[in-house]
Coordinates of C-alpha atoms and ligand atoms in Angstrom, one line a residue:
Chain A
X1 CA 96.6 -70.3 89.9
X2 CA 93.6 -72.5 90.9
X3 CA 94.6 -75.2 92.0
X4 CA 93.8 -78.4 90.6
X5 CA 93.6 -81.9 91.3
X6 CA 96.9 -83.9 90.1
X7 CA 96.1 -87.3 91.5
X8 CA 93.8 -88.9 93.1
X9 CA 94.2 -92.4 95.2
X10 CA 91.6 -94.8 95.8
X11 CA 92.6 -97.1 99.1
X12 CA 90.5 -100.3 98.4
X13 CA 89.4 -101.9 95.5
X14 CA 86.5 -103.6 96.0
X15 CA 83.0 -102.5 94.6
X16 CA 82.8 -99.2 96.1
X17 CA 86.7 -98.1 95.1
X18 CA 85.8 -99.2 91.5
X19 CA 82.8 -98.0 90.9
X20 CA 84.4 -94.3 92.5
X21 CA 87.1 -94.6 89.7
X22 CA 84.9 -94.9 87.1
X23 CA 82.2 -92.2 87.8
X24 CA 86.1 -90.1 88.2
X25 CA 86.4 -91.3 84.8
X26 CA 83.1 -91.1 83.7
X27 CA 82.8 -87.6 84.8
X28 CA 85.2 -86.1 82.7
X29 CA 88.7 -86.7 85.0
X30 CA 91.2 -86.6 83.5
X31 CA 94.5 -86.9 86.1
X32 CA 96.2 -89.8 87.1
X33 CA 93.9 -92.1 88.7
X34 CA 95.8 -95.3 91.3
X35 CA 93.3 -98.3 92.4
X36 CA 94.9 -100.0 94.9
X37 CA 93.8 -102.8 96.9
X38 CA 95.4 -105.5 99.1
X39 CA 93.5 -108.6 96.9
X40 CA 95.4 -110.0 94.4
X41 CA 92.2 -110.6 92.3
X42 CA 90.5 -108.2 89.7
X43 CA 87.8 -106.3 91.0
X44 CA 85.1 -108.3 91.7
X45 CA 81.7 -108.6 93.2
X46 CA 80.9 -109.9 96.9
X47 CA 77.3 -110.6 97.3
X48 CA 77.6 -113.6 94.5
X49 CA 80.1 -115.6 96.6
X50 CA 77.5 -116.7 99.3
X51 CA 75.0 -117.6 96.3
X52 CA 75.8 -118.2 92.8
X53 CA 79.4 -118.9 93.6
X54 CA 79.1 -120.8 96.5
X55 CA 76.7 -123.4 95.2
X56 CA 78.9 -123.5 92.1
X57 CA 75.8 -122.4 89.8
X58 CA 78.1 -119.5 88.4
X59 CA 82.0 -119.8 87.6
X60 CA 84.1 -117.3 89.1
X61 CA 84.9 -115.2 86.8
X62 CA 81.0 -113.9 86.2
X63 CA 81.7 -112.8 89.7
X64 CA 84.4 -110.5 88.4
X65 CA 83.7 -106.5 87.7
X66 CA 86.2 -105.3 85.9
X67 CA 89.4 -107.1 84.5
X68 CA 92.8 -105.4 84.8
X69 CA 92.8 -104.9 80.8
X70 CA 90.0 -103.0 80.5
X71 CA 90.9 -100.7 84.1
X72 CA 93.8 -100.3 82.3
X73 CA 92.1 -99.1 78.8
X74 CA 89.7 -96.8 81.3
X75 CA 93.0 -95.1 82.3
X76 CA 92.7 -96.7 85.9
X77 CA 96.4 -97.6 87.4
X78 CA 95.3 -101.0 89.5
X79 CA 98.0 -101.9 91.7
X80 CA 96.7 -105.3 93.6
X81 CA 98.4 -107.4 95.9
X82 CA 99.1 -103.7 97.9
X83 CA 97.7 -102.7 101.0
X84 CA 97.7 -99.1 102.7
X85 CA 99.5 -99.3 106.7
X86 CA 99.3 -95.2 106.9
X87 CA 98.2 -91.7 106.2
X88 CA 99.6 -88.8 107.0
X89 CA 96.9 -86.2 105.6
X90 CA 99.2 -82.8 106.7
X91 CA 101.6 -84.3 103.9
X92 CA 99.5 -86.0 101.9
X93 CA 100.8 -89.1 101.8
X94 CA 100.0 -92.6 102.2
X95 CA 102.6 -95.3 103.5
X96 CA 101.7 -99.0 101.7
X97 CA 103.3 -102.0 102.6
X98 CA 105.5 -102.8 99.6
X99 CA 107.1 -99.6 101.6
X100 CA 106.7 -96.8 99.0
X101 CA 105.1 -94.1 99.7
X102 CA 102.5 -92.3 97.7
X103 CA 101.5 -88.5 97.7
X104 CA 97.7 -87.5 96.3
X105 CA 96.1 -84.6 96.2
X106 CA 92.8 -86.2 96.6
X107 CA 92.1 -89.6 98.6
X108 CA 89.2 -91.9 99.0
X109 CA 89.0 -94.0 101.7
X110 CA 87.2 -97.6 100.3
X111 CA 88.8 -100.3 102.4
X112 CA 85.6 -101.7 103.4
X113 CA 85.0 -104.3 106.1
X114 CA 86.8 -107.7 107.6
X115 CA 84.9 -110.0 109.4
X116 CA 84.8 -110.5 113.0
X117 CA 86.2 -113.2 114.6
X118 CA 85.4 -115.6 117.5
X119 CA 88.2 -115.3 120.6
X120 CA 88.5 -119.1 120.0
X121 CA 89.3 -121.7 117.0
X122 CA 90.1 -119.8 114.2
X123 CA 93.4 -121.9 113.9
X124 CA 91.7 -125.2 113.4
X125 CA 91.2 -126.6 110.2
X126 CA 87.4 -126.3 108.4
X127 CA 86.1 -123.3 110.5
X128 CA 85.9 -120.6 107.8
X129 CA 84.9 -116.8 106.9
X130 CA 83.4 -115.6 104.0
X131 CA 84.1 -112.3 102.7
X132 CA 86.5 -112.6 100.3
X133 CA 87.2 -114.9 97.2
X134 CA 89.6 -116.6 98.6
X135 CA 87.6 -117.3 101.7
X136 CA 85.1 -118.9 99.1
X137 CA 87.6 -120.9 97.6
X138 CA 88.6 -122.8 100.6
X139 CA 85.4 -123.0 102.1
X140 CA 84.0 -124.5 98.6
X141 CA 86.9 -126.9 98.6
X142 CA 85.6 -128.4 102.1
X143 CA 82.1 -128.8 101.3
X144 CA 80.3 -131.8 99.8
X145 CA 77.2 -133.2 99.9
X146 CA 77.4 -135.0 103.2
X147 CA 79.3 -132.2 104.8
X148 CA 78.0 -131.6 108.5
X149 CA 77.9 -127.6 108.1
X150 CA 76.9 -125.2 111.1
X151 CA 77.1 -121.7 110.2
X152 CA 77.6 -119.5 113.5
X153 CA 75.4 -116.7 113.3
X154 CA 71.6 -116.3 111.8
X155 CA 72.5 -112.8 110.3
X156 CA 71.9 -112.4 106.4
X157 CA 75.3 -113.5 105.7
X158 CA 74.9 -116.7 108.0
X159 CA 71.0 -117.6 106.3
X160 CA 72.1 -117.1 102.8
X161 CA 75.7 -119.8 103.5
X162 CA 72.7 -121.9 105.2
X163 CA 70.2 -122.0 102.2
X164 CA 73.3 -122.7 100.2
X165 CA 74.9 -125.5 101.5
X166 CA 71.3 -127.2 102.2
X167 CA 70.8 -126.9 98.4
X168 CA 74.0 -128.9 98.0
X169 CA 72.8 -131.2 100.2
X170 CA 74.7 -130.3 103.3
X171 CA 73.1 -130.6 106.2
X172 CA 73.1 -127.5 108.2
X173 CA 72.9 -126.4 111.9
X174 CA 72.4 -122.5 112.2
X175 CA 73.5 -121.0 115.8
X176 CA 72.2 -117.7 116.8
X177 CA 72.0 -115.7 120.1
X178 CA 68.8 -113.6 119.6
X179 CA 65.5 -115.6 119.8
X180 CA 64.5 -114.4 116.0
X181 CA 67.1 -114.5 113.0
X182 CA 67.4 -110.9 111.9
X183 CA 65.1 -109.5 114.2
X184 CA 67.1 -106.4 114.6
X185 CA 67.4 -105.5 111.4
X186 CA 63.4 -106.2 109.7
X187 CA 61.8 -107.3 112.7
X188 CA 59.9 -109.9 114.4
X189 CA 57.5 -110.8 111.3
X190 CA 60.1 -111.4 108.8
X191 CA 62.7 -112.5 111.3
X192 CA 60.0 -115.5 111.8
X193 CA 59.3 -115.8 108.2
X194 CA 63.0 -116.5 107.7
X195 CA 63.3 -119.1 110.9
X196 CA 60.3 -120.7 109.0
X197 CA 61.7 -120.6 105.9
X198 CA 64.9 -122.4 106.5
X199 CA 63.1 -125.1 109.1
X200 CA 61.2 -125.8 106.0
X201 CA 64.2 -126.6 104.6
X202 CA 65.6 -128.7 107.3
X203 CA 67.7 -126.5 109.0
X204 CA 68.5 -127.0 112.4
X205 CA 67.9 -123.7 114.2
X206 CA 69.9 -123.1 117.3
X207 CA 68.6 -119.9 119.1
X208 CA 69.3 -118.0 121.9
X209 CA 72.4 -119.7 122.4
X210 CA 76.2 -119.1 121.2
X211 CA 79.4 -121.0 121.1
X212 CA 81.0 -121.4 124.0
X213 CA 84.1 -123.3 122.5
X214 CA 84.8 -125.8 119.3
X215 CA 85.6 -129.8 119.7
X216 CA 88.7 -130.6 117.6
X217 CA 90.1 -133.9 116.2
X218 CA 94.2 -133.5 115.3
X219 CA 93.5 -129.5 114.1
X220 CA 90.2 -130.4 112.6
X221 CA 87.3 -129.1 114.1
X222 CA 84.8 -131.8 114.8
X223 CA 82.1 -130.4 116.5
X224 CA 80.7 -126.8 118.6
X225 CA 80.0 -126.8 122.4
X226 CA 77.2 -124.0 122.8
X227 CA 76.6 -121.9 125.6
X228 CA 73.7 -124.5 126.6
X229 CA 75.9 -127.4 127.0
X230 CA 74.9 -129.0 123.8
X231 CA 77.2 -130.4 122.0
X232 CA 77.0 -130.7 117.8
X233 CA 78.3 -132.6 115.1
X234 CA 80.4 -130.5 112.7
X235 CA 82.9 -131.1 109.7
X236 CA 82.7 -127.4 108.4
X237 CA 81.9 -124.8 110.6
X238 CA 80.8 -120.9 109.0
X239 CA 82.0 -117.8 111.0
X240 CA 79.7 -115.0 110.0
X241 CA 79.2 -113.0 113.6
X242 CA 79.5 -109.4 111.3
X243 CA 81.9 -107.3 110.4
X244 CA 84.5 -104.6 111.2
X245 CA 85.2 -101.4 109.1
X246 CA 88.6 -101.5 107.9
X247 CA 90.2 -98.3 109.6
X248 CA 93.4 -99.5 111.6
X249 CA 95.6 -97.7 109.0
X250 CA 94.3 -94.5 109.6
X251 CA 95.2 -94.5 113.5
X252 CA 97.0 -91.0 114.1
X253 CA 95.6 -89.7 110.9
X254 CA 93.6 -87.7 112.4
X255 CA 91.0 -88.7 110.3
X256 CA 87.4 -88.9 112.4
X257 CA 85.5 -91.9 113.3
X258 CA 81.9 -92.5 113.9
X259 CA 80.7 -94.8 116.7
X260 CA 79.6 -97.1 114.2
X261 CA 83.6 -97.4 113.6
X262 CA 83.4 -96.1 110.3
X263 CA 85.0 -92.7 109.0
X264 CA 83.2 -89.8 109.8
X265 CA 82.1 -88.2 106.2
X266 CA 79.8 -85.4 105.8
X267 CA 76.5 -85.8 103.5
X268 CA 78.7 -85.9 100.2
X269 CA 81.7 -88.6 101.6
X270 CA 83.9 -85.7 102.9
X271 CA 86.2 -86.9 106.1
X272 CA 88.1 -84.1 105.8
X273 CA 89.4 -81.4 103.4
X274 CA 90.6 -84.0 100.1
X275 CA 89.4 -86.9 102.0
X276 CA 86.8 -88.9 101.1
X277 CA 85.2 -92.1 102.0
X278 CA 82.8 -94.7 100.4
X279 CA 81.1 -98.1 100.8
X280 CA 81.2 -100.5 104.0
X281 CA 83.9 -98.4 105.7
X282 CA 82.0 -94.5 105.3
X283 CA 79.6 -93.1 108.1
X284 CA 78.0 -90.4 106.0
X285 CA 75.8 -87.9 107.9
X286 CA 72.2 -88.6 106.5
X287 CA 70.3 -85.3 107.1
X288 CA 67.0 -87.7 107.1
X289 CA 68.0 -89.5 110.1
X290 CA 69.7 -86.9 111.5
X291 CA 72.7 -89.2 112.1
X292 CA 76.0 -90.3 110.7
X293 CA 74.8 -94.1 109.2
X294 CA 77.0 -96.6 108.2
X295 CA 75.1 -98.8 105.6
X296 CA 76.7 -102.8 104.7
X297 CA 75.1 -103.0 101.7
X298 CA 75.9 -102.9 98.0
X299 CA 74.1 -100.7 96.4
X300 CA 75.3 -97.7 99.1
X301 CA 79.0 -98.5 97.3
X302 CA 77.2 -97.4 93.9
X303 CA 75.6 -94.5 95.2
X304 CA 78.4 -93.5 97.6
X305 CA 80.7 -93.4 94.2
X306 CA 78.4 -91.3 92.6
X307 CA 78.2 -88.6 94.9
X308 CA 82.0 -88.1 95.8
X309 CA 83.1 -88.8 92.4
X310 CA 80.8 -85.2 91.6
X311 CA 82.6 -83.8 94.6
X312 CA 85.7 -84.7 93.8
X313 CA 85.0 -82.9 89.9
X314 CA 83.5 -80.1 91.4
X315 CA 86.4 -79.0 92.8
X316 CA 88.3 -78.6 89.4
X317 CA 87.5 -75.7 87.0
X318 CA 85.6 -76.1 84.2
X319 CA 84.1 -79.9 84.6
X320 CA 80.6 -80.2 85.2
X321 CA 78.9 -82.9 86.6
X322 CA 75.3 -83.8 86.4
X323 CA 73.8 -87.4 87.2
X324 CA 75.4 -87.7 90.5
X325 CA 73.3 -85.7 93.3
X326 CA 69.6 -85.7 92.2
X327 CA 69.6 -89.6 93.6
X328 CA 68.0 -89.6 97.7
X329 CA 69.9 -91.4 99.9
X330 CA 67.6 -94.1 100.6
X331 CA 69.6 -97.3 101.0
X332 CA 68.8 -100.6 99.5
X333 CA 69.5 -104.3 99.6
X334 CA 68.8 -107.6 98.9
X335 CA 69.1 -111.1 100.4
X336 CA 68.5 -114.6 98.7
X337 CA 67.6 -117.7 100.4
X338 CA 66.3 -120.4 98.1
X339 CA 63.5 -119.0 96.3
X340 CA 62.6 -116.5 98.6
X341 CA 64.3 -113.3 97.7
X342 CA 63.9 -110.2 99.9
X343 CA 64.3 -106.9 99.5
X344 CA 64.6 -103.8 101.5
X345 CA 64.4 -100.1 100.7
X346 CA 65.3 -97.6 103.7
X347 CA 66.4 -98.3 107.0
X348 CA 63.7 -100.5 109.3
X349 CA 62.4 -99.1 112.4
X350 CA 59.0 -99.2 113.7
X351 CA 56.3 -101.9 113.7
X352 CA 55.6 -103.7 110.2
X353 CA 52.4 -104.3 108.8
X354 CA 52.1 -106.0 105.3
X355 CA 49.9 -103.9 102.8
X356 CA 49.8 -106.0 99.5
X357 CA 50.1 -109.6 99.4
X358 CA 50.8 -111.8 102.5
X359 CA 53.9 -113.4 104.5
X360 CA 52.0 -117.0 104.4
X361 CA 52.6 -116.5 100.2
X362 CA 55.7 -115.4 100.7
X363 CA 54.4 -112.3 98.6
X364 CA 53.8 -109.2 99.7
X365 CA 54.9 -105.5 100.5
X366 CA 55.0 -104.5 103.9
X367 CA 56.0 -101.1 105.7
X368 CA 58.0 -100.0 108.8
X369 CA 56.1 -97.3 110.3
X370 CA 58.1 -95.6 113.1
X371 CA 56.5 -92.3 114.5
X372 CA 53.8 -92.0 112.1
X373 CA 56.4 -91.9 108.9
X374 CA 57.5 -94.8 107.2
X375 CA 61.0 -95.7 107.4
X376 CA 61.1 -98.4 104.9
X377 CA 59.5 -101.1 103.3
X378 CA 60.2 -104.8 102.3
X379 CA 59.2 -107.4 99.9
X380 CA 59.0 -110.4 98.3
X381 CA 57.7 -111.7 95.0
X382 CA 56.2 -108.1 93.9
X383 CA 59.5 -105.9 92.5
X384 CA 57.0 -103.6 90.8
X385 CA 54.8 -103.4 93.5
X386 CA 57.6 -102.7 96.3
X387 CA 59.1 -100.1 94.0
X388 CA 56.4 -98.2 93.7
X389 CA 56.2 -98.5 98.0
X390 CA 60.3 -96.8 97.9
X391 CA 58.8 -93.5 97.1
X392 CA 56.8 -93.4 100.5
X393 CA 60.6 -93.8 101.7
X394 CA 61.6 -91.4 100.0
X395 CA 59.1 -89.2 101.1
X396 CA 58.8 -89.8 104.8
X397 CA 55.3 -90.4 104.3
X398 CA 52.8 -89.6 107.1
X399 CA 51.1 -93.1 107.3
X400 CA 47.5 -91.4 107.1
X401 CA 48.1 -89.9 103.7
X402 CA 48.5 -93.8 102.5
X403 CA 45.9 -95.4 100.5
X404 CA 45.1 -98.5 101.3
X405 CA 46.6 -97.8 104.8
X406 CA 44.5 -99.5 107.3
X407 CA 46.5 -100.2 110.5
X408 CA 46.4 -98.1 113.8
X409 CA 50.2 -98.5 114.1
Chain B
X1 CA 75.8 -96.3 73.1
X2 CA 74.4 -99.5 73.2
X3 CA 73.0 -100.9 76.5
X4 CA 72.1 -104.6 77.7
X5 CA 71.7 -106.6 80.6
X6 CA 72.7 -109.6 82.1
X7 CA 69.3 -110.9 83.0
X8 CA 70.5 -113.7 85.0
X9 CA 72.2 -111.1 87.5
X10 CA 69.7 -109.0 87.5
X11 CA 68.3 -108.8 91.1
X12 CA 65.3 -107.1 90.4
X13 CA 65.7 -103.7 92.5
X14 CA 64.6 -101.6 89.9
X15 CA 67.1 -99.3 90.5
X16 CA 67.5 -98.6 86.6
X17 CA 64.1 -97.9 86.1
X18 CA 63.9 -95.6 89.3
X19 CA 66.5 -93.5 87.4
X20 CA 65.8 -93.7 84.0
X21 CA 61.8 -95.1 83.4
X22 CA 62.2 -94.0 79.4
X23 CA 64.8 -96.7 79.0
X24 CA 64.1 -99.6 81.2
X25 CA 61.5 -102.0 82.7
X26 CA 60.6 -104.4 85.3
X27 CA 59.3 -108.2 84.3
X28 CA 56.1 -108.2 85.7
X29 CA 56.4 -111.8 87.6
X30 CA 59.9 -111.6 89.0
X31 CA 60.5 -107.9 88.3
X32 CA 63.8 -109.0 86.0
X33 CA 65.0 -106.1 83.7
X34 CA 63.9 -105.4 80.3
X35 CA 65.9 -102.7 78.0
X36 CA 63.2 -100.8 76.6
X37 CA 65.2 -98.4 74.3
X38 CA 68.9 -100.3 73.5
X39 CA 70.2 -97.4 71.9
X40 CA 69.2 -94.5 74.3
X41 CA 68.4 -90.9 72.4
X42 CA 71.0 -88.2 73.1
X43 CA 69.1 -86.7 75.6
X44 CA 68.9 -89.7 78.0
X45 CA 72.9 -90.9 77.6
X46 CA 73.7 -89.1 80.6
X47 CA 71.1 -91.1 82.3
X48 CA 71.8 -94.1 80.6
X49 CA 75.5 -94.5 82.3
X50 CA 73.8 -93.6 86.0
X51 CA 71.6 -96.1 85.7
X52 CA 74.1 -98.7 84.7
X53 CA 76.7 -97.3 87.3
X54 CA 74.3 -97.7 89.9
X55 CA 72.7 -101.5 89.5
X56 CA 73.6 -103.4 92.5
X57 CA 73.9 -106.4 90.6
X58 CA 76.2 -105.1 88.0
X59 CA 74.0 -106.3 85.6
X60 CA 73.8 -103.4 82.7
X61 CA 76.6 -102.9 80.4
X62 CA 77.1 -99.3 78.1
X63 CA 78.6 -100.1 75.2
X64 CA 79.9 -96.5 74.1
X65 CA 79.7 -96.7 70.2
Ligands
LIG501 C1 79.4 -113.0 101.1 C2 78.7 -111.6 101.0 C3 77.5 -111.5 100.5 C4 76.8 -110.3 100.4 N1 75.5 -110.2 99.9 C5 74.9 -109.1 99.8 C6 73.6 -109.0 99.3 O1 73.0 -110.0 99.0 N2 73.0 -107.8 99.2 C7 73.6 -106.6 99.6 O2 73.0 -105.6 99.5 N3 74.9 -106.7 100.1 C8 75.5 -107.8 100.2 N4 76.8 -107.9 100.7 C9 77.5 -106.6 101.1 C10 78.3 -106.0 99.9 O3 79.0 -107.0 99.3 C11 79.1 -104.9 100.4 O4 78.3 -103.9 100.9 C12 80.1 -104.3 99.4 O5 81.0 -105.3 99.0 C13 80.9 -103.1 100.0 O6 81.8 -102.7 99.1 P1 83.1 -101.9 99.6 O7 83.9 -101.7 98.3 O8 82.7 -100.9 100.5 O9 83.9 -103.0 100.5 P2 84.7 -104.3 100.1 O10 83.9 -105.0 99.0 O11 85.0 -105.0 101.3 O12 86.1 -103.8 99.5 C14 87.1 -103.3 100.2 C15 88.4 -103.7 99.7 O13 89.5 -103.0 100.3 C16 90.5 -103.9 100.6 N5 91.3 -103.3 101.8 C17 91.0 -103.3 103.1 N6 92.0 -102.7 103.8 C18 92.9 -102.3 102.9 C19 94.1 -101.6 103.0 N7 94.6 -101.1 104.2 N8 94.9 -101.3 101.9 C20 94.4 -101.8 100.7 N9 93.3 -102.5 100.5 C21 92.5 -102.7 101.6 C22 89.8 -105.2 101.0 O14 90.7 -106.3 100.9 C23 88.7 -105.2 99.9 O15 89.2 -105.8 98.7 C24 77.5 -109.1 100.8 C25 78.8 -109.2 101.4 C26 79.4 -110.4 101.5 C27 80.8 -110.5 102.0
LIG502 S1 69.1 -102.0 88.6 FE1 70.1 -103.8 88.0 S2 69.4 -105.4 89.4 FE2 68.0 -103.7 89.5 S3 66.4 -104.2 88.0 FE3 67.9 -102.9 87.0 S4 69.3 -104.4 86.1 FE4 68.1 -105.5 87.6

């Protein structure tokens, strides 16, 4: 007899563990489905909790994705508060700390990421990281509006925490080792833009310099000492130096890891045979980059879902699935900081030149041109107008067959 | 199946639109959602629930009927 898939566990149950279940379930599965996830909350949604959550504009709950009530009405068995320590894939099982064990037949690997950490001060009361709801909560508690905030680290995570707390009236020093905020990621125009940006705002920009160590009054912190010497003021103080996939529970799995540190998944989310993985924790080959990527952003949990949940059907008789695989893999996101709200499709690399609009406006489209192709574009203020850009993406556009393409990049 | 949005999440990535263009649109200032068709035709329910899987914002909701 065929065999056929009996159940099917999903480690992690944040957006990209979800939203796996329910393409499962809107697919047409139809076997036992277990959600688990070492947060004790309902599923809910990250990028809100440095934005509408921090500043307090949304409650909570608007944050949430789906409640426990209607997973369980969708035939989803959550089991929070629960957290995976080990897999053995020759038996199928994984070992969870309440100490049961649980055997699947298929497994998806959606722990996603936790956030790095300085070698110094994380025991003192009001230094913080964000990545969780809870982390939100006791970083809210702690800010008011004569808080002295300094957020360590200009990345997206550490601008939009910035642009927050100086619209509660905080005021904010932002620390950052590279010259330009960002500049790895979308470049040297828009890394400026965004240094401009939050000066306007009266940030104090600190780049090109890190913490060397944290003044501390009884446990409190009190202040940073920078590499420089500098010392500054601080009653709150904002870790967000990145993150690290969450993998340490597959050691002596045998399941593979990418150097990004992520698990190794071919273009559909396959680690190995009945393994899958999605969101911040996958490396999925992507045949256009001719690399295994590992992509931090939201919308790659959606799309990640979609395409293993069609794998997973697919290999159970008689289930089609359609939807799923006609998508291209072209990743997306988003950041917000004050009004300016930016957003990305593809993965930057190559010089930038703005071809609608302009970055003094704040408005515009620009695209990354690497080797004659463009790798992605950005924008600001022009949604239609940028997502009619994506399909130059999508197609690896030679830059010559542009219109409107003026630029001897 | 009954679709709507949550405008205030809505991000404006156009995401939905990419996927299904019969059944969604962009604001044309801050490129918002608009639900063209709230009860999608037959045809386009398959669509309908990829689109709303796929927001990054989690701002479309299927109401099966
Ligand atoms: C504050 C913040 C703001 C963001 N803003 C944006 C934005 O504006 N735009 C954008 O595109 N992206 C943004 N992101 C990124 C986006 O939120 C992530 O890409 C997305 O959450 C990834 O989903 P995931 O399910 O892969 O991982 P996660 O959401 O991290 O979920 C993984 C879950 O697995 C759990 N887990 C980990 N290990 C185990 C284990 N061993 N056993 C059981 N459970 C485990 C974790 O506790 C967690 O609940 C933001 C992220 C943060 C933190
Ligand atoms: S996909 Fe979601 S966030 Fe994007 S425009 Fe549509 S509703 Fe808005």
């Amino acid at each position: 007899m065929a065999s056929r898939t009996s159940r099917t566990v999903i480690v992690g149950a944040g957006a990209a563990g979800l939203a796996t279940a329910e393409a499962l379930r809107a697919g047409g599965f139809e076997d036992e489905l277990v959600l688990l996830g070492d947060e004790l909350h309902d599923p809910y949604d990250r990028p809100p909790l440095s934005k509408q959550l921090l500043s307090g504009s949304w409650t909570d709950d608007r944050a949430v994705l789906r409640t426990r009530e209607q997973l369980r009405s969708a035939g989803v068995a959550y089991r929070p508060g629960v957290r995976a320590t080990g897999l053995n894939t020759a038996e199928q099982a994984l070992t969870l700390d309440d100490s049961a064990s649980v055997e699947y037949d298929a497994l998806v690997i959606a722990t996603g990421m936790t956030p790095r950490r300085l070698p110094f001060g994380h025991d003192l009361r009001g230094v913080h990281l964000l990545r969780t709801m809870d982390d939100l909560v006791g970083l809210r508690s702690e800010l008011r509006p004569d808080s002295r905030v300094a957020v360590v680290g200009g990345g997206f995570l550490g601008c939009e925490i910035a642009a927050t707390c100086r619209l509660l009236g905080a005021s904010v020093a932002l620390v950052e080792p590279m010259e330009l905020p960002l500049r790895n990621v979308i470049g040297d125009d828009l890394g400026a833009l965004v240094a401009d940006l939050h000066r306007e705002h009266g940030v104090a920009w600190y780049l090109g310099r890190s913490v060397a160590g944290f003044l501390s009054v009884d446990g409190r912190v009190s202040g940073l000492r920078l590499t420089d010497g500098r010392e500054l003021d601080a009653d709150v103080v904002v870790v967000a130096i990145g993150a690290v996939p969450c993998v340490e529970w597959l050691d002596g799995s045998g399941v593979l890891l990418a150097e990004s540190g992520g698990v190794r998944c071919d273009e559909h989310g396959r680690a190995q045979d009945g393994v899958w993985a999605v969101g911040d924790v996958a490396a999925w080959y992507s045949p256009r980059h001719a690399r295994w990527i590992r992509v931090e952003h939201r919308f790659t949990a959606n799309q990640h879902a979609q395409v293993v949940a069609a794998d997973i059907l697919a290999r159970r008789p008689f289930i089609t699935t359609a939807a799923a695989a006609a998508e291209p893999m072209v990743p997306y996101f988003w950041s917000d900081q004050y009004d300016f709200k930016l957003q990305v499709h593809g993965v930057p690399s190559g010089a930038f030149e703005v071809v609608e609009g302009s970055l003094d406006e704040r408005r515009f489209v620009g695209l990354y041109v690497d080797d004659g192709r463009v790798s992605a574009v950005a924008g600001a203020g022009m949604a239609k107008a940028l997502r009619r850009w994506r399909q130059a993406v999508v197609d690896l556009t030679p830059v010559t067959d542009l219109p409107g393409w003026r630029s001897a990049v | 199946m009954k679709l709507s949005a949550d405008q205030d999440k809505c991000i404006g990535a156009g995401r939905c639109v990419l996927v299904a263009p019969e059944l969604f649109d962009q604001r044309d200032d801050d490129g918002v959602v608009e639900i063209l068709q709230e009860q999608p035709p037959p045809a386009q329910l398959e669509i309908a629930r990829n689109a709303v899987a796929l927001c990054p914002a989690a701002a479309l909701f299927a109401e099966d009927a």
